[in-house]
Amino acid sequence: MAREGRSQGLLGLDPREPDFPGLNISHSGPWVACAFTPRGQLGCDVERVIPRAIDTLAEVACSLSERARLADRQAGDPMALFYRYWTVKEALAKACRQGLALDLRTLEVSLDSGALFYPSSIVPGSHLAAISVLLEPFLAGAMCLFHDDSCGVDWRWWRREASPAWREVRPILANPLSGRPGAPDLTAQA
């Protein structure tokens, strides 16, 4: 493992190689998420949805329109919505190798339209694929991948059962920033 500036640890391989693999790990309580890609930059995040003072967190992590959506009681459970915003933003911050040094308020997540807007200076010339899901009522997860046009995106989530075997919970094969399997692919929005 190696560190690059203020970013997370990276595999100690030469990133100039054309097929440089990406790996990212996240955990929250007993839950662990691991993401891998044969090439590209990716990030993942998993968070237990637990009661917190989200108003304070939203001030430093959410855009104005996201905070308005959190305050709108018609929009559903604000706690679950906040964690979906947070996990997408943290996954993107990891994917662009800036971590939480990135001003999360500059990122705009629209779960309704399946769009993620971010400054084009983050990773210029790359396409973005992103996914956000509530894996359980109490668990939010997200993955973001910067890739070139030749990289197909195939999202898969697994869950460890009580038995030693792993079973696939559900394959998610498109952009479910909205959480809907079969939604159109999300590509970079600048």
Backbone as a printed PyTorch tensor [residue, N CA C, xyz], in Angstrom:
tensor([[[  0.8520,  -1.1790,   0.0000],
         [  0.0000,   0.0000,   0.0000],
         [  0.8990,   1.2440,   0.0000]],

        [[  0.4070,   2.2810,  -0.6280],
         [  1.1350,   3.5440,  -0.6740],
         [  0.1260,   4.6700,  -0.4630]],

        [[  0.6030,   5.8020,   0.0000],
         [ -0.2640,   6.9670,   0.1610],
         [  0.0990,   7.9930,  -0.8900]],

        [[ -0.9050,   8.7210,  -1.3420],
         [ -0.7120,   9.7510,  -2.3560],
         [ -1.2590,  11.0520,  -1.7860]],

        [[ -0.3860,  11.9070,  -1.2660],
         [ -0.8340,  13.1650,  -0.6770],
         [ -1.7450,  12.9050,   0.5060]],

        [[ -2.9120,  13.5600,   0.5170],
         [ -3.8660,  13.4040,   1.6050],
         [ -4.8820,  12.3180,   1.3200]],

        [[ -4.6870,  11.5520,   0.2560],
         [ -5.6840,  10.5580,  -0.1290],
         [ -5.5530,   9.2860,   0.6790]],

        [[ -6.4790,   8.3840,   0.4280],
         [ -6.4640,   7.0770,   1.0640],
         [ -5.3050,   6.2590,   0.5390]],

        [[ -5.0310,   5.1400,   1.1650],
         [ -3.9790,   4.2530,   0.6960],
         [ -4.3150,   3.6860,  -0.6710]],

        [[ -3.3170,   3.4810,  -1.4930],
         [ -3.4990,   2.9490,  -2.8380],
         [ -2.6450,   1.7040,  -2.9980]],

        [[ -3.0600,   0.8280,  -3.8840],
         [ -2.2280,  -0.3200,  -4.2010],
         [ -0.8910,   0.1730,  -4.7340]],

        [[  0.1950,  -0.4430,  -4.3240],
         [  1.5290,  -0.0160,  -4.7280],
         [  1.8950,  -0.4880,  -6.1200]],

        [[  1.0650,  -0.1890,  -7.1220],
         [  1.3300,  -0.5360,  -8.5170],
         [  1.5150,   0.7470,  -9.3130]],

        [[  2.0820,   0.6520, -10.4750],
         [  2.3220,   1.8220, -11.3090],
         [  1.0160,   2.2700, -11.9720]],

        [[  0.4490,   3.4330, -11.5560],
         [ -0.8430,   3.8750, -12.1060],
         [ -0.7570,   4.3020, -13.5640]],

        [[  0.4530,   4.3950, -14.1300],
         [  0.5720,   4.7690, -15.5450],
         [  0.3210,   3.5770, -16.4580]],

        [[  0.2850,   2.3910, -15.8860],
         [ -0.0080,   1.2060, -16.6860],
         [ -1.4440,   1.3030, -17.1850]],

        [[ -1.7350,   0.8990, -18.4090],
         [ -3.0740,   1.0910, -18.9740],
         [ -4.1670,   0.2840, -18.2710]],

        [[ -3.8440,  -0.8330, -17.6890],
         [ -4.8650,  -1.6560, -17.0440],
         [ -4.6760,  -1.6760, -15.5330]],

        [[ -4.4250,  -0.5060, -14.9620],
         [ -4.2000,  -0.3880, -13.5350],
         [ -5.4860,  -0.7280, -12.7680]],

        [[ -5.4540,  -1.7180, -11.8830],
         [ -6.6690,  -2.0780, -11.1470],
         [ -6.9730,  -1.0840, -10.0330]],

        [[ -8.2440,  -1.0240,  -9.6600],
         [ -8.6710,  -0.1790,  -8.5520],
         [ -9.3200,  -1.0300,  -7.4830]],

        [[ -9.0910,  -0.6670,  -6.2270],
         [ -9.6430,  -1.3820,  -5.0820],
         [-10.0140,  -0.3580,  -4.0310]],

        [[-11.1720,  -0.5290,  -3.4010],
         [-11.5740,   0.3650,  -2.3290],
         [-12.3650,  -0.4180,  -1.3020]],

        [[-12.1940,  -0.0560,  -0.0370],
         [-12.8570,  -0.7440,   1.0670],
         [-13.4880,   0.2930,   1.9860]],

        [[-14.6540,  -0.0440,   2.5170],
         [-15.3440,   0.8010,   3.4850],
         [-15.9600,  -0.0990,   4.5470]],

        [[-16.1750,   0.4460,   5.7370],
         [-16.8520,  -0.3390,   6.7750],
         [-17.6730,   0.5810,   7.6650]],

        [[-18.6840,   0.0170,   8.2600],
         [-19.5250,   0.7130,   9.2230],
         [-20.0750,  -0.3370,  10.1680]],

        [[-19.6450,  -0.3010,  11.4240],
         [-20.0390,  -1.3510,  12.3610],
         [-19.5780,  -2.6990,  11.8350]],

        [[-20.4580,  -3.7000,  11.8130],
         [-20.0530,  -5.0140,  11.3300],
         [-20.1030,  -5.1520,   9.8040]],

        [[-20.5050,  -4.1050,   9.0880],
         [-20.6820,  -4.1720,   7.6460],
         [-19.4080,  -3.7140,   6.9350]],

        [[-19.0420,  -4.4330,   5.8830],
         [-17.8590,  -4.1080,   5.0920],
         [-18.2590,  -4.1010,   3.6230]],

        [[-17.7660,  -3.1100,   2.8880],
         [-17.9470,  -3.0630,   1.4320],
         [-16.5610,  -3.0660,   0.7990]],

        [[-16.4360,  -3.8120,  -0.2710],
         [-15.1910,  -3.8710,  -1.0190],
         [-15.5400,  -3.7480,  -2.4980]],

        [[-14.8480,  -2.8760,  -3.2080],
         [-15.1020,  -2.6740,  -4.6360],
         [-13.7990,  -2.8910,  -5.3900]],

        [[-13.9090,  -3.5040,  -6.5560],
         [-12.7450,  -3.7860,  -7.3880],
         [-13.0920,  -3.4970,  -8.8350]],

        [[-12.1210,  -2.9740,  -9.5710],
         [-12.2550,  -2.8010, -11.0120],
         [-10.9230,  -3.1480, -11.6630]],

        [[-10.9550,  -3.7930, -12.8180],
         [ -9.6970,  -4.1020, -13.4950],
         [ -8.9460,  -2.8480, -13.9330]],

        [[ -9.6790,  -1.7460, -14.1730],
         [ -9.0400,  -0.4680, -14.5090],
         [-10.0130,   0.6540, -14.1840]],

        [[ -9.4620,   1.7980, -13.8990],
         [-10.2740,   2.9510, -13.5280],
         [-10.0800,   3.2980, -12.0670]],

        [[-10.6410,   4.4220, -11.6780],
         [-10.5870,   4.8750, -10.2950],
         [-11.9650,   4.6800,  -9.6960]],

        [[-12.0310,   4.0460,  -8.5200],
         [-13.3310,   3.8320,  -7.9150],
         [-13.2910,   4.0990,  -6.4260]],

        [[-14.4720,   4.2740,  -5.8750],
         [-14.6360,   4.4540,  -4.4460],
         [-15.9390,   3.8220,  -4.0260]],

        [[-15.9900,   3.3540,  -2.7870],
         [-17.2350,   2.8070,  -2.2550],
         [-17.4160,   3.3050,  -0.8300]],

        [[-18.6400,   3.2800,  -0.3870],
         [-18.9290,   3.6380,   0.9970],
         [-20.1430,   2.8490,   1.4480]],

        [[-20.1430,   2.4540,   2.6970],
         [-21.2850,   1.8090,   3.3230],
         [-21.4460,   2.4570,   4.6950]],

        [[-22.6790,   2.7550,   5.0580],
         [-22.9570,   3.4120,   6.3380],
         [-24.2260,   2.8330,   6.9410]],

        [[-24.1480,   2.5500,   8.2410],
         [-25.3670,   2.1940,   8.9660],
         [-26.2050,   3.4530,   9.1270]],

        [[-27.4920,   3.3450,   8.8650],
         [-28.4030,   4.4760,   9.0400],
         [-28.7780,   4.5140,  10.5100]],

        [[-28.1060,   5.3980,  11.2340],
         [-28.3620,   5.5390,  12.6670],
         [-28.7320,   6.9910,  12.9420]],

        [[-29.5870,   7.2270,  13.9360],
         [-30.0120,   8.6030,  14.2290],
         [-28.8190,   9.5000,  14.5750]],

        [[-28.7570,  10.6180,  13.9050],
         [-27.7280,  11.6280,  14.1460],
         [-28.3490,  13.0020,  13.9260]],

        [[-27.6410,  14.0180,  14.3650],
         [-28.0710,  15.3950,  14.1160],
         [-27.6930,  15.7380,  12.6780]],

        [[-28.5410,  15.3420,  11.7290],
         [-28.1770,  15.4970,  10.3180],
         [-28.1850,  16.9540,   9.8660]],

        [[-28.8840,  17.8390,  10.5750],
         [-28.8840,  19.2500,  10.1700],
         [-27.4740,  19.8110,  10.1980]],

        [[-26.7200,  19.5000,  11.2450],
         [-25.3450,  19.9770,  11.3660],
         [-24.4640,  19.3580,  10.2940]],

        [[-24.5900,  18.0620,  10.0840],
         [-23.7990,  17.3820,   9.0530],
         [-24.1580,  17.8830,   7.6510]],

        [[-25.4430,  18.1340,   7.4200],
         [-25.8890,  18.5830,   6.1020],
         [-25.2960,  19.9480,   5.7450]],

        [[-25.0390,  20.7850,   6.7230],
         [-24.4580,  22.1010,   6.4530],
         [-23.0760,  21.9920,   5.8230]],

        [[-22.3110,  20.9760,   6.1850],
         [-20.9570,  20.8330,   5.6350],
         [-20.8860,  19.8120,   4.4960]],

        [[-21.9410,  19.0140,   4.2980],
         [-21.8720,  17.9360,   3.3080],
         [-22.8760,  18.0530,   2.1760]],

        [[-23.8870,  18.9040,   2.3050],
         [-24.9630,  18.9390,   1.3060],
         [-25.0750,  20.3030,   0.6380]],

        [[-25.4850,  20.2710,  -0.6340],
         [-25.7520,  21.5100,  -1.3640],
         [-27.0420,  22.1350,  -0.8260]],

        [[-27.3240,  23.3530,  -1.2460],
         [-28.5410,  24.0360,  -0.7950],
         [-29.7940,  23.2600,  -1.1910]],

        [[-29.8490,  22.7610,  -2.4290],
         [-31.0480,  22.0330,  -2.8600],
         [-31.1850,  20.6990,  -2.1170]],

        [[-30.0690,  20.0540,  -1.7920],
         [-30.1490,  18.8160,  -1.0060],
         [-30.6640,  19.0960,   0.4000]],

        [[-30.2070,  20.2110,   0.9980],
         [-30.7100,  20.5640,   2.3430],
         [-32.1970,  20.8860,   2.3050]],

        [[-32.6460,  21.5350,   1.2230],
         [-34.0800,  21.8130,   1.0820],
         [-34.8590,  20.5040,   0.9760]],

        [[-34.3300,  19.5520,   0.2390],
         [-34.9780,  18.2430,   0.0950],
         [-35.0400,  17.5100,   1.4390]],

        [[-33.9710,  17.6010,   2.2250],
         [-33.9660,  16.9730,   3.5510],
         [-35.0160,  17.6020,   4.4680]],

        [[-35.2370,  18.9070,   4.3190],
         [-36.2190,  19.6090,   5.1550],
         [-37.6550,  19.3520,   4.7020]],

        [[-37.8410,  18.9130,   3.4680],
         [-39.1630,  18.6430,   2.9100],
         [-39.6820,  17.3150,   3.4510]],

        [[-40.6440,  17.3480,   4.3190],
         [-41.1800,  16.1340,   4.9460],
         [-41.9180,  15.2460,   3.9530]],

        [[-42.2660,  15.7800,   2.7840],
         [-42.9050,  14.9920,   1.7410],
         [-41.9040,  14.0580,   1.0440]],

        [[-40.6150,  14.3300,   1.2170],
         [-39.5720,  13.5980,   0.4910],
         [-39.2560,  12.2430,   1.1060]],

        [[-39.9200,  11.8840,   2.1760],
         [-39.6390,  10.5910,   2.8100],
         [-38.7680,  10.7470,   4.0360]],

        [[-38.1300,   9.6680,   4.4330],
         [-37.3040,   9.6210,   5.6350],
         [-36.0310,  10.4530,   5.4370]],

        [[-35.9100,  11.5990,   6.1390],
         [-34.7340,  12.4490,   5.9280],
         [-33.4230,  11.7750,   6.3500]],

        [[-33.4780,  10.9110,   7.3530],
         [-32.2560,  10.2350,   7.8120],
         [-31.7240,   9.3080,   6.7090]],

        [[-32.5950,   8.4830,   6.1310],
         [-32.1720,   7.5750,   5.0530],
         [-31.7080,   8.3760,   3.8330]],

        [[-32.4090,   9.4620,   3.5180],
         [-32.0320,  10.3060,   2.3830],
         [-30.6490,  10.9140,   2.6010]],

        [[-30.3930,  11.4250,   3.8150],
         [-29.0790,  11.9940,   4.1040],
         [-27.9760,  10.9530,   3.9080]],

        [[-28.1770,   9.7550,   4.4130],
         [-27.1490,   8.7200,   4.2820],
         [-26.9330,   8.3240,   2.8180]],

        [[-27.9640,   8.3720,   2.0080],
         [-27.7690,   8.0850,   0.5830],
         [-26.9480,   9.1930,  -0.0720]],

        [[-27.2370,  10.4660,   0.2660],
         [-26.4030,  11.5600,  -0.2270],
         [-24.9560,  11.3620,   0.2320]],

        [[-24.7930,  11.1120,   1.5280],
         [-23.4550,  11.0010,   2.1130],
         [-22.6490,   9.8800,   1.4630]],

        [[-23.2490,   8.7050,   1.3030],
         [-22.4820,   7.5740,   0.7700],
         [-22.0660,   7.8120,  -0.6790]],

        [[-22.9220,   8.4310,  -1.4870],
         [-22.5420,   8.7460,  -2.8670],
         [-21.3780,   9.7330,  -2.8650]],

        [[-21.4660,  10.7570,  -2.0400],
         [-20.4250,  11.7780,  -2.0180],
         [-19.1080,  11.2170,  -1.4920]],

        [[-19.1610,  10.3890,  -0.4730],
         [-17.9190,   9.8140,   0.0380],
         [-17.3090,   8.8530,  -0.9860]],

        [[-18.1450,   8.0680,  -1.6600],
         [-17.6330,   7.1700,  -2.7040],
         [-16.9850,   7.9760,  -3.8310]],

        [[-17.5930,   9.0860,  -4.2290],
         [-17.0150,   9.9290,  -5.2770],
         [-15.7010,  10.5580,  -4.8060]],

        [[-15.6630,  11.0270,  -3.5560],
         [-14.4400,  11.6300,  -3.0130],
         [-13.2920,  10.6140,  -2.9950]],

        [[-13.6050,   9.3600,  -2.6990],
         [-12.5810,   8.3090,  -2.7360],
         [-12.1590,   8.0210,  -4.1750]],

        [[-13.1370,   7.9580,  -5.0880],
         [-12.8330,   7.6420,  -6.4830],
         [-11.9310,   8.6930,  -7.1190]],

        [[-12.1270,   9.9540,  -6.7790],
         [-11.2880,  11.0030,  -7.3660],
         [-10.0270,  11.2390,  -6.5440]],

        [[ -9.8190,  10.4080,  -5.5240],
         [ -8.6060,  10.4040,  -4.6970],
         [ -8.3880,  11.7030,  -3.9450]],

        [[ -9.4880,  12.3640,  -3.5930],
         [ -9.3760,  13.5730,  -2.7850],
         [ -9.8610,  13.3400,  -1.3620]],

        [[-10.5820,  12.2660,  -1.1500],
         [-11.0950,  11.9950,   0.1910],
         [-11.9540,  13.1380,   0.6880]],

        [[-12.0110,  13.2910,   1.9910],
         [-12.8690,  14.3260,   2.5640],
         [-12.2440,  15.7170,   2.4950]],

        [[-11.0990,  15.8580,   1.8090],
         [-10.5660,  17.1900,   1.5120],
         [-11.4370,  17.8670,   0.4500]],

        [[-12.2020,  17.0730,  -0.3010],
         [-13.1230,  17.5910,  -1.3120],
         [-14.3020,  18.2640,  -0.6200]],

        [[-14.6740,  19.4520,  -1.0750],
         [-15.8360,  20.1550,  -0.5290],
         [-17.0980,  19.4450,  -1.0220]],

        [[-17.7180,  18.6710,  -0.1590],
         [-18.8760,  17.8580,  -0.5470],
         [-20.0720,  18.7040,  -0.9770]],

        [[-20.1030,  19.9680,  -0.5760],
         [-21.2150,  20.8400,  -0.9720],
         [-21.1770,  21.1580,  -2.4660]],

        [[-20.0310,  20.9260,  -3.1280],
         [-19.9240,  21.1940,  -4.5650],
         [-20.4840,  20.0460,  -5.3970]],

        [[-20.8300,  18.9510,  -4.7600],
         [-21.4080,  17.7860,  -5.4440],
         [-22.9140,  17.8340,  -5.2780]],

        [[-23.6310,  17.5150,  -6.3260],
         [-25.1010,  17.5560,  -6.2930],
         [-25.6370,  16.1850,  -6.6780]],

        [[-26.3470,  15.5570,  -5.7630],
         [-26.9330,  14.2390,  -5.9980],
         [-28.4300,  14.4080,  -6.1710]],

        [[-28.9540,  13.9000,  -7.2760],
         [-30.3960,  13.9060,  -7.5020],
         [-30.8530,  12.4560,  -7.6200]],

        [[-31.3840,  11.9240,  -6.5440],
         [-31.8130,  10.5310,  -6.5510],
         [-33.0470,  10.3320,  -7.4240]],

        [[-33.8670,  11.3730,  -7.5730],
         [-35.0700,  11.2600,  -8.4030],
         [-34.7310,  11.1050,  -9.8800]],

        [[-33.8000,  11.9230, -10.3680],
         [-33.4700,  11.8810, -11.7980],
         [-32.3140,  10.9350, -12.0960]],

        [[-31.6410,  10.4420, -11.0620],
         [-30.5030,   9.5600, -11.2850],
         [-29.2840,  10.2980, -11.7810]],

        [[-29.1100,  11.5570, -11.3810],
         [-27.9790,  12.3530, -11.8440],
         [-27.0590,  12.7100, -10.6830]],

        [[-25.8000,  12.8360, -10.9950],
         [-24.7840,  13.2640, -10.0410],
         [-23.9650,  14.3320, -10.7400]],

        [[-23.9780,  15.5300, -10.2100],
         [-23.2510,  16.6370, -10.8040],
         [-22.0410,  16.9430,  -9.9510]],

        [[-20.9210,  17.2030, -10.6090],
         [-19.6830,  17.4670,  -9.8900],
         [-18.8110,  18.3800, -10.7450]],

        [[-17.8720,  19.0900, -10.1230],
         [-16.9900,  19.9630, -10.9050],
         [-16.1660,  19.1540, -11.9030]],

        [[-16.0600,  19.6210, -13.1370],
         [-15.3450,  18.8770, -14.1710],
         [-13.8580,  18.7760, -13.8790]],

        [[-13.3580,  19.5710, -12.9620],
         [-11.9290,  19.5260, -12.6280],
         [-11.5640,  18.3000, -11.7900]],

        [[-12.5380,  17.5730, -11.2810],
         [-12.2470,  16.4310, -10.4050],
         [-11.4380,  15.3740, -11.1350]],

        [[-11.9520,  14.7970, -12.1880],
         [-11.2260,  13.8420, -13.0290],
         [-11.6000,  14.1700, -14.4700]],

        [[-10.8900,  15.1380, -15.0710],
         [-11.2730,  15.5390, -16.4320],
         [-11.0650,  14.4110, -17.4300]],

        [[-11.9740,  14.3520, -18.4090],
         [-11.8420,  13.3860, -19.4890],
         [-12.3000,  11.9850, -19.1480]],

        [[-12.8860,  11.7830, -17.9940],
         [-13.3630,  10.4550, -17.6100],
         [-14.8770,  10.4250, -17.5810]],

        [[-15.4150,   9.2340, -17.6900],
         [-16.8520,   9.0300, -17.5260],
         [-17.0800,   8.5270, -16.1070]],

        [[-18.2450,   8.8090, -15.5920],
         [-18.5760,   8.3920, -14.2350],
         [-19.7700,   7.4570, -14.2630]],

        [[-19.6570,   6.3560, -13.5690],
         [-20.8000,   5.4850, -13.2980],
         [-20.9620,   5.4800, -11.7830]],

        [[-22.1890,   5.5410, -11.3240],
         [-22.4310,   5.6080,  -9.8850],
         [-23.6810,   4.8260,  -9.5380]],

        [[-23.7040,   4.3440,  -8.3140],
         [-24.8620,   3.5990,  -7.8220],
         [-25.0640,   3.9460,  -6.3550]],

        [[-26.3150,   4.0650,  -5.9560],
         [-26.6750,   4.2910,  -4.5650],
         [-27.8510,   3.3900,  -4.2450]],

        [[-27.7430,   2.6540,  -3.1520],
         [-28.8270,   1.7550,  -2.7710],
         [-28.9930,   1.7380,  -1.2620]],

        [[-30.2140,   1.4580,  -0.8430],
         [-30.4590,   1.0900,   0.5470],
         [-30.4340,  -0.4310,   0.5640]],

        [[-29.3630,  -0.9940,   1.1150],
         [-29.2060,  -2.4420,   1.1050],
         [-30.1380,  -3.1070,   2.1020]],

        [[-30.4280,  -2.4280,   3.1420],
         [-31.3890,  -2.8330,   4.1790],
         [-32.0310,  -1.5260,   4.6260]],

        [[-33.1140,  -1.5520,   5.3820],
         [-33.6800,  -0.2800,   5.8460],
         [-32.6910,   0.5270,   6.6890]],

        [[-31.6890,  -0.1400,   7.2340],
         [-30.7380,   0.5190,   8.1280],
         [-29.3280,   0.6020,   7.5490]],

        [[-29.1580,   0.3520,   6.2350],
         [-27.8260,   0.3200,   5.6450],
         [-27.8360,   0.9520,   4.2520]],

        [[-27.0320,   2.0130,   4.0870],
         [-26.9090,   2.6890,   2.7880],
         [-25.5490,   2.3720,   2.1990]],

        [[-25.5010,   2.2320,   0.8780],
         [-24.2390,   1.9540,   0.2100],
         [-24.1590,   2.6680,  -1.1240]],

        [[-22.9310,   2.9360,  -1.5690],
         [-22.7210,   3.5910,  -2.8610],
         [-21.3660,   3.1970,  -3.4150]],

        [[-21.2830,   3.2140,  -4.7480],
         [-20.0110,   3.0350,  -5.4490],
         [-19.9670,   4.0320,  -6.5960]],

        [[-18.7790,   4.5650,  -6.8640],
         [-18.5380,   5.4550,  -7.9910],
         [-17.3020,   4.9630,  -8.7270]],

        [[-17.3450,   5.0290, -10.0470],
         [-16.2490,   4.5570, -10.8800],
         [-16.0030,   5.5480, -11.9990]],

        [[-14.7750,   6.0830, -12.0660],
         [-14.3410,   6.8680, -13.2130],
         [-13.6960,   5.8990, -14.1860]],

        [[-14.1040,   5.9370, -15.4490],
         [-13.6220,   4.9540, -16.4180],
         [-13.5670,   5.5610, -17.8070]],

        [[-12.9300,   4.8250, -18.7300],
         [-12.9560,   5.2490, -20.1260],
         [-14.1240,   4.5550, -20.8140]],

        [[-14.3620,   4.8960, -22.0580],
         [-15.5150,   4.3420, -22.7770],
         [-15.4830,   2.8280, -22.9130]],

        [[-14.2910,   2.2240, -22.8840],
         [-14.1850,   0.7890, -23.1340],
         [-14.5260,  -0.0560, -21.9090]],

        [[-14.7200,   0.5820, -20.7860],
         [-14.9520,  -0.1520, -19.5420],
         [-16.4510,  -0.3300, -19.3190]],

        [[-16.9270,  -1.5490, -19.3530],
         [-18.3200,  -1.8100, -19.0280],
         [-18.5080,  -1.8080, -17.5190]],

        [[-19.6890,  -1.4700, -17.0710],
         [-19.9670,  -1.4150, -15.6430],
         [-20.9840,  -2.4920, -15.3130]],

        [[-20.6610,  -3.3210, -14.3540],
         [-21.5240,  -4.4170, -13.9220],
         [-21.5320,  -4.4080, -12.3970]],

        [[-22.5870,  -3.8770, -11.8150],
         [-22.6620,  -3.7430, -10.3590],
         [-23.1680,  -5.0460,  -9.7530]],

        [[-22.5260,  -5.5020,  -8.7230],
         [-22.9830,  -6.6930,  -8.0090],
         [-22.7870,  -6.4860,  -6.5190]],

        [[-23.7720,  -6.8850,  -5.7660],
         [-23.7050,  -6.8090,  -4.3070],
         [-23.8410,  -8.2160,  -3.7620]],

        [[-23.0370,  -8.5510,  -2.8050],
         [-23.1510,  -9.8370,  -2.1300],
         [-23.3590,  -9.6020,  -0.6510]],

        [[-23.9070, -10.6080,  -0.0180],
         [-24.1650, -10.5170,   1.4180],
         [-23.8020, -11.8520,   2.0500]],

        [[-23.0710, -11.7990,   3.1100],
         [-22.6770, -13.0220,   3.7890],
         [-23.8270, -13.4810,   4.6670]],

        [[-24.2190, -14.7130,   4.4780],
         [-25.2800, -15.3020,   5.2790],
         [-24.6640, -16.0040,   6.4890]],

        [[-25.4820, -16.5820,   7.3170],
         [-24.9990, -17.2900,   8.4990],
         [-24.1260, -18.4850,   8.1130]],

        [[-24.3970, -19.0690,   6.9540],
         [-23.5740, -20.1890,   6.4960],
         [-22.2700, -19.6460,   5.9210]],

        [[-21.2560, -20.4880,   5.7630],
         [-19.9910, -19.9890,   5.2250],
         [-20.0490, -19.6360,   3.7420]],

        [[-21.1070, -19.9920,   3.0550],
         [-21.2100, -19.6870,   1.6150],
         [-21.6860, -18.2420,   1.4280]],

        [[-21.2360, -17.6260,   0.3540],
         [-21.7120, -16.2940,  -0.0180],
         [-22.8200, -16.4650,  -1.0400]],

        [[-23.8440, -15.6640,  -0.9300],
         [-24.8810, -15.7000,  -1.9470],
         [-25.1190, -14.2820,  -2.4320]],

        [[-25.4310, -14.1630,  -3.6880],
         [-25.6580, -12.8520,  -4.2660],
         [-27.0270, -12.3470,  -3.8350]],

        [[-27.0580, -11.1430,  -3.2580],
         [-28.3270, -10.5530,  -2.8630],
         [-29.0890, -10.1100,  -4.1010]],

        [[-28.4380,  -9.3350,  -4.9420],
         [-29.0630,  -8.8910,  -6.1810],
         [-28.0070,  -8.3160,  -7.0970]],

        [[-28.0410,  -8.6350,  -8.3610],
         [-27.1670,  -7.9190,  -9.2880],
         [-27.8500,  -6.6290,  -9.6980]],

        [[-27.1230,  -5.5580,  -9.7310],
         [-27.6630,  -4.2860, -10.1640],
         [-26.8060,  -3.8550, -11.3400]],

        [[-27.3890,  -3.7890, -12.5120],
         [-26.6090,  -3.6900, -13.7350],
         [-26.6650,  -2.3320, -14.4080]],

        [[-27.2390,  -1.3540, -13.7830],
         [-27.3400,  -0.0600, -14.4410],
         [-27.0570,   1.0220, -13.4270]],

        [[-27.4870,   2.2240, -13.7370],
         [-27.2730,   3.3210, -12.8250],
         [-28.3770,   3.3620, -11.8180]],

        [[-28.2640,   2.8380, -10.7720],
         [-29.2950,   3.0610,  -9.8180],
         [-28.8790,   4.0810,  -8.7900]],

        [[-28.5400,   5.2760,  -9.2380],
         [-28.4610,   6.3460,  -8.2540],
         [-29.8450,   6.4590,  -7.6440]],

        [[-30.8520,   6.1540,  -8.4200],
         [-32.2170,   6.1690,  -7.9280],
         [-32.5630,   4.8710,  -7.2030]],

        [[-31.6910,   3.8740,  -7.2920],
         [-31.9440,   2.6040,  -6.6260],
         [-32.8010,   1.6570,  -7.4470]],

        [[-33.1040,   2.0110,  -8.6980],
         [-33.9670,   1.1830,  -9.5300],
         [-33.1330,   0.3690, -10.5020]],

        [[-33.1080,  -0.9670, -10.3680],
         [-32.4170,  -1.7670, -11.3850],
         [-33.0370,  -1.5050, -12.7530]],

        [[-32.1850,  -1.4360, -13.7660],
         [-32.6680,  -1.2040, -15.1180],
         [-32.7530,   0.2500, -15.5030]],

        [[-32.4060,   1.1750, -14.5860],
         [-32.4110,   2.5970, -14.9380],
         [-31.2810,   2.8550, -15.9270]],

        [[-31.3510,   3.9380, -16.7010],
         [-30.3020,   4.1900, -17.6860],
         [-28.9500,   4.4210, -17.0170]],

        [[-27.8690,   4.0980, -17.7480],
         [-26.5200,   4.3040, -17.2140],
         [-26.2790,   5.7770, -16.9540]],

        [[-25.5600,   6.0580, -15.8890],
         [-25.1740,   7.4280, -15.5630],
         [-23.7640,   7.6450, -16.0760]],

        [[-23.5840,   8.6290, -16.9210],
         [-22.2420,   8.9840, -17.3630],
         [-21.9410,  10.3750, -16.8380]],

        [[-20.7110,  10.7910, -16.9450],
         [-20.2270,  12.0170, -16.3110],
         [-21.1420,  13.2020, -16.6000]],

        [[-21.4830,  13.8900, -15.5510],
         [-22.2450,  15.1300, -15.6310],
         [-21.3320,  16.2130, -15.0830]],

        [[-21.0150,  17.1990, -15.8700],
         [-20.0970,  18.2400, -15.3880],
         [-20.8320,  19.5510, -15.2370]]])
